[in-house]
Structures are given as structure tokens and as C-alpha cells.
Coordinates of C-alpha atoms and ligand atoms in Angstrom, one line a residue:
X38 CA 20.3 41.1 -24.2
X39 CA 18.2 41.8 -27.2
X40 CA 19.2 38.4 -28.6
X41 CA 18.3 36.8 -25.4
X42 CA 14.8 38.3 -25.5
X43 CA 14.2 37.3 -29.1
X44 CA 15.5 33.8 -28.3
X45 CA 13.0 33.6 -25.4
X46 CA 10.3 34.9 -27.7
X47 CA 11.2 32.5 -30.4
X48 CA 11.1 29.5 -28.1
X49 CA 7.7 30.7 -26.6
X50 CA 6.4 31.0 -30.2
X51 CA 7.7 27.5 -31.0
X52 CA 5.9 26.1 -27.9
X53 CA 2.7 27.9 -28.8
X54 CA 2.9 26.7 -32.4
X55 CA 3.6 23.1 -31.3
X56 CA 0.4 23.1 -29.2
X57 CA -1.6 25.0 -31.8
X58 CA -0.5 22.4 -34.4
X59 CA -1.4 19.6 -32.0
X60 CA -4.9 21.1 -31.6
X61 CA -5.6 21.2 -35.3
X62 CA -4.2 17.7 -36.1
X63 CA -5.5 14.2 -35.6
X64 CA -4.9 12.0 -32.6
X65 CA -5.5 8.5 -31.3
X66 CA -8.3 7.7 -28.9
X67 CA -10.7 5.0 -27.8
X68 CA -14.5 5.5 -27.7
X69 CA -17.8 3.6 -27.8
X70 CA -17.9 1.5 -31.0
X71 CA -21.4 2.7 -31.8
X72 CA -20.3 6.4 -31.7
X73 CA -17.2 5.6 -33.8
X74 CA -19.3 3.9 -36.5
X75 CA -22.0 6.6 -36.6
X76 CA -19.3 9.3 -36.9
X77 CA -17.6 7.4 -39.6
X78 CA -20.8 7.1 -41.6
X79 CA -21.5 10.9 -41.4
X80 CA -17.9 12.2 -41.5
X81 CA -15.7 9.5 -43.2
X82 CA -12.8 12.0 -43.5
X83 CA -12.6 12.8 -39.9
X84 CA -12.3 9.4 -38.3
X85 CA -10.6 6.0 -39.0
X86 CA -11.4 3.0 -36.9
X87 CA -8.2 1.0 -36.4
X88 CA -9.4 -1.7 -34.0
X89 CA -12.6 -3.0 -32.4
X90 CA -13.2 -5.0 -29.3
X91 CA -16.6 -5.8 -27.8
X92 CA -18.4 -2.4 -27.7
X93 CA -15.2 -0.2 -27.9
X94 CA -13.2 1.1 -30.8
X95 CA -9.6 2.4 -31.2
X96 CA -9.6 5.3 -33.6
X97 CA -7.6 8.0 -35.3
X98 CA -9.8 11.1 -35.1
X99 CA -9.3 14.7 -36.3
X100 CA -9.8 17.6 -34.0
X101 CA -12.8 18.6 -36.2
X102 CA -14.2 15.0 -35.8
X103 CA -13.9 15.2 -32.0
X104 CA -15.9 18.4 -32.0
X105 CA -18.6 16.7 -34.1
X106 CA -18.7 13.8 -31.7
X107 CA -19.0 16.2 -28.8
X108 CA -22.1 17.7 -30.4
X109 CA -23.9 14.5 -31.2
X110 CA -23.0 12.0 -28.6
X111 CA -26.2 10.6 -27.0
X112 CA -24.8 10.6 -23.5
X113 CA -22.8 13.8 -22.9
X114 CA -19.7 15.6 -23.8
X115 CA -17.0 14.5 -26.3
X116 CA -17.0 10.9 -25.4
X117 CA -13.5 9.8 -26.3
X118 CA -10.3 8.9 -24.3
X119 CA -7.1 10.4 -25.8
X120 CA -4.2 8.0 -26.5
X121 CA -0.7 9.1 -27.3
X122 CA 0.0 6.6 -30.0
X123 CA -1.7 3.9 -32.2
X124 CA -0.3 1.1 -30.1
X125 CA -1.5 2.8 -26.9
X126 CA -5.0 3.0 -28.4
X127 CA -5.0 -0.6 -29.5
X128 CA -3.5 -1.7 -26.2
X129 CA -6.3 0.1 -24.3
X130 CA -8.9 -2.1 -25.8
X131 CA -7.2 -5.2 -24.3
X132 CA -6.6 -3.5 -21.0
X133 CA -10.1 -3.2 -19.7
X134 CA -10.0 -6.1 -17.3
X135 CA -6.7 -5.8 -15.5
X136 CA -8.4 -5.7 -12.1
X137 CA -7.1 -7.5 -9.0
X138 CA -3.5 -6.7 -9.9
X139 CA -3.3 -5.0 -6.5
X140 CA -3.1 -6.3 -2.9
X141 CA -6.3 -7.8 -1.6
X142 CA -6.7 -5.3 1.3
X143 CA -9.9 -5.7 3.3
X144 CA -11.8 -2.5 3.7
X145 CA -13.1 -2.1 7.2
X146 CA -14.9 0.5 9.3
X147 CA -13.2 1.1 12.6
X148 CA -12.5 4.9 12.9
X149 CA -15.8 6.0 14.2
X150 CA -14.8 8.9 16.5
X151 CA -12.2 10.4 14.2
X152 CA -14.5 10.2 11.1
X153 CA -17.2 12.1 13.1
X154 CA -14.8 14.7 14.1
X155 CA -13.7 15.2 10.5
X156 CA -17.3 15.5 9.3
X157 CA -17.9 18.1 11.9
X158 CA -14.9 20.0 10.8
X159 CA -15.9 20.3 7.1
X160 CA -16.7 24.0 6.3
X161 CA -19.2 24.8 3.6
X162 CA -17.9 28.4 3.2
X163 CA -14.4 27.2 2.5
X164 CA -15.7 25.1 -0.4
X165 CA -17.8 28.1 -1.7
X166 CA -14.8 30.4 -1.6
X167 CA -12.6 27.9 -3.4
X168 CA -15.1 27.3 -6.2
X169 CA -15.4 31.0 -6.7
X170 CA -11.6 31.4 -6.7
X171 CA -11.2 28.8 -9.4
X172 CA -14.2 30.2 -11.5
X173 CA -12.5 33.6 -11.4
X174 CA -9.6 32.4 -13.7
X175 CA -12.2 32.8 -16.5
X176 CA -10.9 29.6 -18.1
X177 CA -8.7 26.7 -17.0
X178 CA -8.6 25.2 -20.5
X179 CA -5.5 23.0 -20.7
X180 CA -3.6 25.0 -23.2
X181 CA -4.4 28.4 -21.7
X182 CA -1.9 30.3 -19.6
X183 CA -4.7 30.7 -16.9
X184 CA -5.0 26.9 -16.8
X185 CA -1.3 26.5 -16.1
X186 CA -1.4 29.4 -13.6
X187 CA -4.3 27.7 -11.7
X188 CA -2.1 24.7 -11.2
X189 CA 0.8 26.8 -9.9
X190 CA -1.5 28.6 -7.5
X191 CA -3.2 25.4 -6.3
X192 CA 0.3 24.1 -5.4
X193 CA 0.9 27.1 -3.2
X194 CA -2.6 26.9 -1.7
X195 CA -2.0 23.3 -0.7
X196 CA 1.5 24.0 0.6
X197 CA 0.1 26.9 2.7
X198 CA -2.6 24.6 4.1
X199 CA 0.0 22.1 5.2
X200 CA 2.3 24.6 6.9
X201 CA -0.7 26.2 8.7
X202 CA -1.2 22.9 10.4
X203 CA 2.5 22.3 11.0
X204 CA 2.6 19.2 8.7
X205 CA 6.1 18.1 8.0
X206 CA 4.7 14.9 6.6
X207 CA 3.1 16.7 3.6
X208 CA 4.6 17.7 0.3
X209 CA 3.1 19.1 -3.0
X210 CA 4.5 18.6 -6.5
X211 CA 3.6 19.6 -10.0
X212 CA 3.5 16.7 -12.5
X213 CA 4.5 17.7 -16.0
X214 CA 2.9 15.8 -18.9
X215 CA 3.8 15.0 -22.5
X216 CA 0.2 15.2 -23.9
X217 CA -0.7 18.7 -22.5
X218 CA 1.2 21.8 -21.5
X219 CA -0.8 22.0 -18.2
X220 CA 0.7 20.3 -15.2
X221 CA -1.3 18.2 -12.7
X222 CA -0.9 19.0 -8.9
X223 CA -0.3 16.2 -6.4
X224 CA -0.2 16.5 -2.6
X225 CA 1.3 13.6 -0.7
X226 CA 0.7 12.9 3.0
X227 CA 3.3 10.3 4.0
X228 CA 1.9 7.2 5.6
X229 CA 3.4 6.5 9.0
X230 CA 3.1 2.7 9.0
X231 CA 2.5 1.5 5.4
X232 CA 4.1 4.3 3.3
X233 CA 4.1 2.1 0.2
X234 CA 0.3 1.7 0.2
X235 CA -1.5 4.6 -1.5
X236 CA -5.0 5.9 -1.1
X237 CA -5.8 8.5 -3.7
X238 CA -8.6 11.1 -4.2
X239 CA -8.7 13.4 -7.3
X240 CA -10.7 15.7 -9.5
X241 CA -9.8 17.6 -12.6
X242 CA -8.5 21.1 -12.5
X243 CA -9.0 22.0 -16.2
X244 CA -12.2 23.3 -17.8
X245 CA -13.7 23.6 -21.2
X246 CA -16.6 25.4 -23.0
X247 CA -18.3 24.7 -26.3
X248 CA -18.8 28.5 -26.5
X249 CA -15.1 29.1 -26.7
X250 CA -12.4 27.9 -24.4
X251 CA -11.4 31.3 -23.1
X252 CA -14.8 31.5 -21.5
X253 CA -14.9 28.3 -19.4
X254 CA -15.6 29.1 -15.7
X255 CA -16.0 25.3 -14.9
X256 CA -17.5 26.0 -11.5
X257 CA -19.3 22.7 -11.2
X258 CA -17.1 20.8 -13.7
X259 CA -14.8 20.6 -11.9
X260 CA -13.9 23.4 -9.5
X261 CA -16.4 21.8 -7.2
X262 CA -14.5 18.5 -7.1
X263 CA -11.2 20.3 -6.4
X264 CA -12.8 22.4 -3.7
X265 CA -14.4 19.3 -2.2
X266 CA -11.1 17.3 -1.9
X267 CA -9.2 20.3 -0.7
X268 CA -11.7 20.9 2.2
X269 CA -11.8 17.2 3.1
X270 CA -8.0 17.3 3.4
X271 CA -8.1 20.6 5.4
X272 CA -10.5 19.0 7.9
X273 CA -8.2 16.1 8.3
X274 CA -5.3 18.5 9.1
X275 CA -7.6 20.5 11.5
X276 CA -8.3 17.4 13.6
X277 CA -4.7 16.2 13.6
X278 CA -5.3 13.1 11.5
X279 CA -2.1 11.3 10.5
X280 CA -2.5 8.4 8.1
X281 CA -0.9 5.0 8.4
X282 CA -1.1 4.6 4.6
X283 CA 0.1 7.3 2.2
X284 CA -2.6 9.6 0.9
X285 CA -2.4 11.5 -2.4
X286 CA -4.7 14.3 -3.4
X287 CA -4.7 14.9 -7.1
X288 CA -5.8 17.8 -9.3
X289 CA -5.5 16.4 -12.8
X290 CA -4.7 18.4 -15.9
X291 CA -6.5 18.1 -19.3
X292 CA -9.3 15.7 -18.3
X293 CA -11.7 17.5 -20.7
X294 CA -9.6 16.6 -23.7
X295 CA -9.5 12.9 -23.1
X296 CA -8.4 12.2 -19.5
X297 CA -4.8 13.1 -20.5
X298 CA -3.3 14.1 -17.1
X299 CA -4.7 11.2 -15.2
X300 CA -3.9 8.7 -18.0
X301 CA -0.2 9.6 -17.8
X302 CA -0.2 9.5 -14.0
X303 CA -2.0 6.1 -13.7
X304 CA 0.2 4.6 -16.5
X305 CA 3.3 5.9 -14.6
X306 CA 2.1 4.4 -11.3
X307 CA 1.4 1.1 -13.0
X308 CA 4.8 1.1 -14.8
X309 CA 6.4 1.6 -11.4
X310 CA 4.2 -1.0 -9.8
X311 CA 2.9 1.5 -7.2
X312 CA 0.5 -0.2 -4.8
X313 CA -2.6 2.0 -5.0
X314 CA -5.2 0.4 -2.8
X315 CA -8.1 2.6 -3.8
X316 CA -9.0 5.7 -5.8
X317 CA -11.9 8.1 -5.4
X318 CA -12.9 10.5 -8.2
X319 CA -14.7 13.8 -7.4
X320 CA -15.9 15.3 -10.6
X321 CA -19.0 17.5 -10.3
X322 CA -20.2 17.6 -6.7
X323 CA -22.2 20.8 -6.3
X324 CA -25.4 20.6 -8.4
X325 CA -28.3 19.1 -6.5
X326 CA -30.3 17.7 -9.4
X327 CA -31.9 14.5 -8.1
X328 CA -33.8 13.1 -5.2
X329 CA -30.7 11.3 -3.7
X330 CA -27.6 13.1 -2.6
X331 CA -24.9 10.8 -4.1
X332 CA -24.9 8.6 -7.2
X333 CA -22.2 6.0 -7.6
X334 CA -21.2 5.5 -11.2
X335 CA -21.2 1.8 -11.7
X336 CA -19.4 1.4 -15.0
X337 CA -15.6 1.7 -15.3
X338 CA -15.4 1.5 -11.5
X339 CA -14.6 -1.4 -9.0
X340 CA -17.6 -3.3 -7.7
X341 CA -16.0 -4.1 -4.3
X342 CA -14.9 -0.5 -3.8
X343 CA -18.3 0.8 -4.7
X344 CA -19.8 -1.6 -2.2
X345 CA -17.4 -0.2 0.5
X346 CA -18.4 3.4 -0.3
X347 CA -22.0 2.4 0.1
X348 CA -21.2 0.7 3.4
X349 CA -19.5 3.9 4.6
X350 CA -22.6 5.8 3.8
X351 CA -24.8 3.2 5.5
X352 CA -22.7 3.4 8.6
X353 CA -21.9 7.1 8.8
X354 CA -24.8 8.8 6.9
X355 CA -27.9 6.8 7.6
X356 CA -29.2 9.2 10.3
X357 CA -28.2 12.2 12.4
X358 CA -26.5 15.5 11.5
X359 CA -24.7 14.0 8.6
X360 CA -27.6 12.1 7.1
X361 CA -27.3 11.5 3.3
X362 CA -28.9 9.2 0.7
X363 CA -27.4 7.5 -2.3
X364 CA -28.2 5.5 -5.4
X365 CA -26.3 4.4 -8.6
X366 CA -25.9 5.8 -12.1
X367 CA -24.1 5.0 -15.4
X368 CA -21.8 7.1 -17.5
X369 CA -21.8 4.6 -20.4
X370 CA -18.1 5.2 -21.1
X371 CA -15.0 6.3 -19.4
X372 CA -16.4 9.8 -18.6
X373 CA -13.8 10.9 -16.1
X374 CA -10.4 10.3 -14.5
X375 CA -11.5 7.2 -12.6
X376 CA -11.4 5.4 -16.0
X377 CA -7.7 6.1 -16.2
X378 CA -7.1 4.2 -12.9
X379 CA -9.6 1.5 -13.7
X380 CA -8.0 0.7 -17.1
X381 CA -4.7 0.3 -15.3
X382 CA -6.2 -2.3 -13.0
X383 CA -6.6 -0.1 -9.9
X384 CA -9.8 0.0 -7.8
X385 CA -11.6 3.2 -8.5
X386 CA -15.0 4.7 -7.5
X387 CA -16.8 7.8 -8.7
X388 CA -19.5 9.3 -6.4
X389 CA -21.4 11.8 -8.6
X390 CA -23.8 14.8 -8.0
X391 CA -27.0 13.5 -9.7
X392 CA -28.6 10.7 -11.6
X393 CA -28.1 10.2 -15.3
X394 CA -29.8 13.0 -17.3
X395 CA -30.3 15.2 -14.2
X396 CA -26.7 16.5 -13.8
X397 CA -25.9 20.2 -14.2
X398 CA -27.0 21.2 -17.7
X399 CA -24.7 24.1 -17.8
X400 CA -21.4 22.2 -17.8
X401 CA -19.1 22.9 -20.8
X402 CA -20.7 26.4 -21.3
X403 CA -19.9 29.9 -20.1
X404 CA -22.8 29.5 -17.6
X405 CA -21.1 26.9 -15.5
X406 CA -20.8 29.3 -12.6
X407 CA -21.2 29.1 -8.8
X408 CA -24.3 31.3 -9.0
X409 CA -26.2 28.3 -10.5
X410 CA -26.2 26.7 -7.0
X411 CA -25.3 29.8 -4.9
X412 CA -24.2 27.7 -2.0
X413 CA -21.8 24.8 -1.5
X414 CA -24.2 22.6 0.5
X415 CA -24.2 19.8 -2.1
X416 CA -20.4 19.7 -2.3
X417 CA -20.2 19.6 1.5
X418 CA -21.9 16.2 1.4
X419 CA -19.1 14.9 -0.9
X420 CA -16.4 16.4 1.3
X421 CA -17.8 14.4 4.2
X422 CA -17.8 11.2 2.1
X423 CA -14.3 12.0 1.0
X424 CA -13.1 12.3 4.6
X425 CA -14.8 9.0 5.6
X426 CA -13.1 7.3 2.7
X427 CA -9.6 8.7 3.4
X428 CA -9.8 8.0 7.1
X429 CA -11.2 4.4 6.8
X430 CA -8.9 3.3 4.0
X431 CA -5.7 5.0 5.2
X432 CA -6.5 4.6 9.0
X433 CA -5.4 7.0 11.8
X434 CA -2.1 6.6 13.5
X435 CA -3.1 7.5 17.0
X436 CA -0.1 7.3 19.3
X437 CA -2.3 6.8 22.2
X438 CA -5.6 5.0 22.3
X439 CA -7.6 5.2 25.5
X440 CA -10.2 2.4 25.7
X441 CA -11.2 3.4 29.3
X442 CA -12.0 6.9 28.3
X443 CA -13.8 5.7 25.2
X444 CA -16.0 3.3 27.2
X445 CA -17.3 6.4 29.0
X446 CA -17.8 8.3 25.9
X447 CA -14.6 10.4 26.0
X448 CA -12.5 10.0 22.9
X449 CA -9.1 11.6 23.3
X450 CA -5.8 11.0 21.6
X451 CA -2.6 12.7 20.6
X452 CA -0.8 12.8 17.2
X453 CA 2.5 14.5 17.4
X454 CA 1.7 17.6 19.4
X455 CA -2.0 17.8 18.6
X456 CA -4.5 16.6 21.1
X457 CA -7.9 15.7 19.7
X458 CA -11.0 15.2 21.8
X459 CA -14.7 14.3 21.3
X460 CA -17.2 13.9 24.1
X461 CA -20.4 12.0 23.6
X462 CA -23.7 13.9 24.2
X463 CA -24.7 11.4 26.9
X464 CA -21.5 11.7 28.9
X465 CA -21.0 14.0 31.9
X466 CA -19.7 17.4 30.7
X467 CA -16.0 18.2 31.0
X468 CA -15.1 21.3 33.1
X469 CA -11.4 21.3 32.0
X470 CA -8.7 19.3 30.4
X471 CA -5.5 19.5 32.5
X472 CA -2.0 18.3 31.6
X473 CA 0.6 17.6 34.3
X474 CA 4.3 16.8 33.9
X475 CA 5.9 13.9 35.8
X476 CA 6.7 16.2 38.7
X477 CA 3.0 16.8 39.2
X478 CA 3.2 20.4 37.9
X479 CA 0.1 21.6 35.9
X480 CA 1.6 22.8 32.7
X481 CA -1.6 23.4 30.7
X482 CA -5.3 23.9 31.5
X483 CA -8.0 24.2 28.9
X484 CA -11.6 25.2 29.9
X485 CA -14.7 25.8 27.8
X486 CA -13.8 22.9 25.7
X487 CA -17.3 22.1 24.2
X488 CA -18.0 18.7 22.9
X489 CA -15.1 18.4 20.4
X490 CA -11.9 20.1 19.3
X491 CA -8.2 20.1 19.3
X492 CA -5.5 21.5 21.6
X493 CA -2.1 22.3 19.9
X494 CA 0.7 21.7 22.3
X495 CA 3.7 22.9 20.4
X496 CA 5.2 24.7 23.4
X497 CA 5.4 21.5 25.4
X498 CA 8.6 19.5 25.0
X499 CA 8.5 15.8 24.1
X500 CA 8.0 13.4 27.0
X501 CA 5.6 11.6 29.3
X502 CA 2.6 13.5 30.8
X503 CA -0.6 12.9 32.7
X504 CA -3.8 14.2 31.2
X505 CA -6.8 14.7 33.4
X506 CA -10.4 15.3 32.5
X507 CA -12.2 17.2 35.3
X508 CA -15.8 16.2 34.9
X509 CA -18.9 18.3 36.0
X510 CA -20.0 15.3 38.1
X511 CA -16.9 15.9 40.2
X512 CA -15.0 12.8 39.0
X513 CA -11.6 12.9 37.4
X514 CA -10.4 10.6 34.6
X515 CA -6.6 10.4 34.2
X516 CA -4.3 8.9 31.7
X517 CA -0.6 8.9 30.9
X518 CA 0.2 10.3 27.4
X519 CA 3.4 10.4 25.4
X520 CA 4.1 13.5 23.4
X521 CA 6.4 12.7 20.5
Ligands
LIG186 N1 -17.4 16.0 -15.6 C1 -17.5 15.4 -16.9 C2 -18.1 13.9 -16.8 C3 -19.5 13.8 -16.6 C4 -20.4 14.6 -17.2 C5 -20.0 12.7 -15.9 C6 -21.8 14.4 -17.0 C7 -21.3 12.5 -15.7 C8 -22.2 13.4 -16.3 C9 -16.1 15.3 -17.5 O1 -15.4 16.4 -17.2 C10 -16.3 15.2 -19.0 O2 -16.8 16.1 -19.6 N2 -15.9 14.1 -19.6 C11 -16.1 13.9 -21.0 C12 -15.3 12.6 -21.4 C13 -13.8 12.8 -21.4 C14 -13.2 11.4 -21.7 C15 -13.3 13.8 -22.4 C16 -17.5 13.6 -21.3 O3 -18.3 13.2 -20.4 O4 -17.9 13.8 -22.4
LIG187 ZN1 -16.5 18.1 -18.3

């Protein structure tokens, strides 16, 4: 037994030493050529430029050199993208224009009613709670045990969310990496019609701090993004949305040390020729620093997907309860995980919290806490945008569409055993929704239904039923429904 314990301790020690060693040694990366050249002038021992192309450089850089870069980069943060080998670094310089490798899917806006339901279902308090939950790890630095724990816990949180809404089409996995001990977390919602076409949204789970990596709350960067995509997904579950395309929700590991988790995942998807039709990145969503609500990062992103995101906002957020404004901004280099997807030739967009130079000044410090904003109002806007994007790209698989009802302003459909309804303001109010079996027996009656909501019908067996809306103006609208 003693031997076993010391064996375990020895292997733990070896693992720790391996990563400690990695932290203090040199690694390959790509970065802006101008930064590489400046750094080489000032610290010739800390960096070697091994290749150049246009305004980018492949380099071998020491850990010390990367910290120097972090301190002096004109834009923000460290400003390099980690590469696992010299050939990977060189290859990356050639890879920057792989776009259009994927299917030429047309992005369309057709899911009006369900998108509005989803936006109504987004809950600001859930986002606030989740940001606080993540901040409370103290650090989620990629080599810390708290960082790894946060990934394990997020997997459980997402699994619980799926079971709460009876989703047998959802699974969650940890993705282990070679360039970091921290795993990424991936939730998959299986597409019903085109399971091989993937729609992805992600953010990074790790955090960092220039004041010491055991004090890195990372509330805005990027607990906010993780909370945003989680709440958007929960809202989709709440309204019974079932995608035709496969959706994946990703919490990437080790973004702060050179996009390591997302780089491995995107490379793996490319190597397996996975058909990813679009990727949305949510990194920093809760600091309201500028006049507009959302800023689309225009470099290292896809122009056509950016245009679609803007169309979504023109359509869904131009006026009314969910009104939002947007503009564009630049990162000037691959500043977040969207760049990993972009460099593999996938279409990616990155809606960001503020304009260039007006983003949260507390990121990468011990002061990146939820108290800076105090509410999750800003992140709520991004959760709405995230749900618009997921629904319109993946599309809803309604087993029943009811054009007659819709013409009158009554939107009602069933997915598995969830019935979802929405009633236009201008339509006559509904006194009750009644469901009859084929023998004419009333088996369910729901009153006080308000203007939107869902009815879970797990107790009703599969089959054909008649659904009736009893209207305040004394009329009845009826329709056959099939419960699967
Ligand atoms: N959330 C930031 C990216 C960011 C910061 C975008 C400010 C826009 C404005 C991200 O986590 C980060 O810090 N990225 C690094 C680069 C990465 C390749 C290590 C950065 O920006 O320096
Ligand atoms: Zn960051």
C-alpha cells in the first residue's frame, strides 16, 4: 500500500515537473512581425524569428520573452499563438487563407417565432450566478488544479441541464489536450436531419493574471462568455428547440497561453474533415464600455458570416424589447479562439463587448471580478444573439407546423413531448389549450397560458391527438398533432 501511495505521488510529481519545465522553457508561436522584430531588438536572447510571411512571423520564444511581449504589446495581452512544433509554426504562416473549404451553405432567416421565444427565455440572473460561480474558483489558470476542476464541474453542470429538460439527444465530453493539462468541455446536441453539419459556439474557460496566476478571477475574461453560451443553450432547451444540424457548445482550455485548446480541437476537426458550417466566439461579453452593444471583430473572421450576424441583428434587434445596436472593431491579430477555426479554413465570427480601446481594463488582473459590472445585463444581449445564431443556422425541427394558426398569430408546435406556443399581441386571447385523444376524450387542459410558454406532455403516450385553442372571442381553432 505504501508503495502504491509513493508510486502515485511520484507520478504526480513527474506530471507537475513536466508542466513546470514546460512553463520555463521555450516554445514555438506565431505573432505579428512588427512585435517579433521589436522584441528581438530589445531581447535578442529571448526570441528567434524562424520564418516571416506578410505581416506575420513564426518564432521560437522563451517563457520570459512571452511575458515581455505581454507587457509591451501595443494592442493588448501577450499577442502570440502557441504552436506545438517548428513545422506547425511555419505551416501556420501559409494557412491563413484556407477559407471556403466548407460547404457553401446559404444562411437564411426563417425561424422568427422560435427565435423570439428563445430571446424571451434568456434569464439575466442565471448568467450573473454562473459568472460568480466561475469567479469563485479564484483562478482557472490552465495548469492549476482549480482550472481542471472547473472543467470537470462544467461538464456536470451541462449534463444536469440536459437531463433537467429530458434531452436524450445531448451529450457532454471532456477533450484532453497535449499542449495543456487542462481539458476543454464540449456539449453536443445531435442534429435530427443533418447530423454531419456542425454549428459551434464557444468561449474560453481558463483565466490568467499578470499579478500572479493563482489570483485570476477572470469574470469578464471569459467567465462571461461561458455563462452567455450556457444560458443561450438553456433557453433553447426550455423552449423545446431541437436542431436539424448538430450544435456543439465549447468551453476551451488554455486560450490565454496561445489558443491551445481551440487550436487542437480545430486541427482535429480539420484532420477529420468535419463539416463545420459556422463558429461563433464569445470571449468577454459583460463589460458595457462603448456606445454600441456589440462589436464584430473584423480581422481573422469570415466576412460572409459577419454579414449574416449583422443581418440577424437588423432583423431581430432593430426595435422592440430586444433592441440592440452594433458596430465593428479590430483585434489586429488572432486574439481569441475564433482565430483557431479561421486558420483551419472554417467560418468564424467574434461579437465582442466594446470597441477597440474601450474594453474592460481589468482583464488579466485580480480585479477582473463580477462586481465591476454588478449585473449581467450586457452579457444578456450576447446570449440573445447567440440563440438567434444557433437557431437560424441549425434550424428547428418542428414535427408539426401550423400555417393556419400562424396566419392568425398563434404559433404552436410540438417537438417530442414538448408543446411550445406563442401568441401575437394583436390576436384574440386564448382561454385554454385543450388536447383530445382520437376518442374525443379531453386528456389535458391548460388555462392561464399567457402569451408564450411550453407544456410538457411526458405523461401522454405517443399517438395522434387533436389540439384546440379556446379563444376569448368564443371561436375555437383545432389541429391534429402527432406526439412522437
Ligand atoms: N479575451 C482576450 C482577447 C481580447 C482582449 C480581445 C481584449 C479583445 C480585446 C483573450 O483572452 C486574450 O487575452 N487573448 C490574448 C491573445 C492570445 C493569443 C494569448 C491577447 O489578446 O493578448
Ligand atoms: Zn484574456
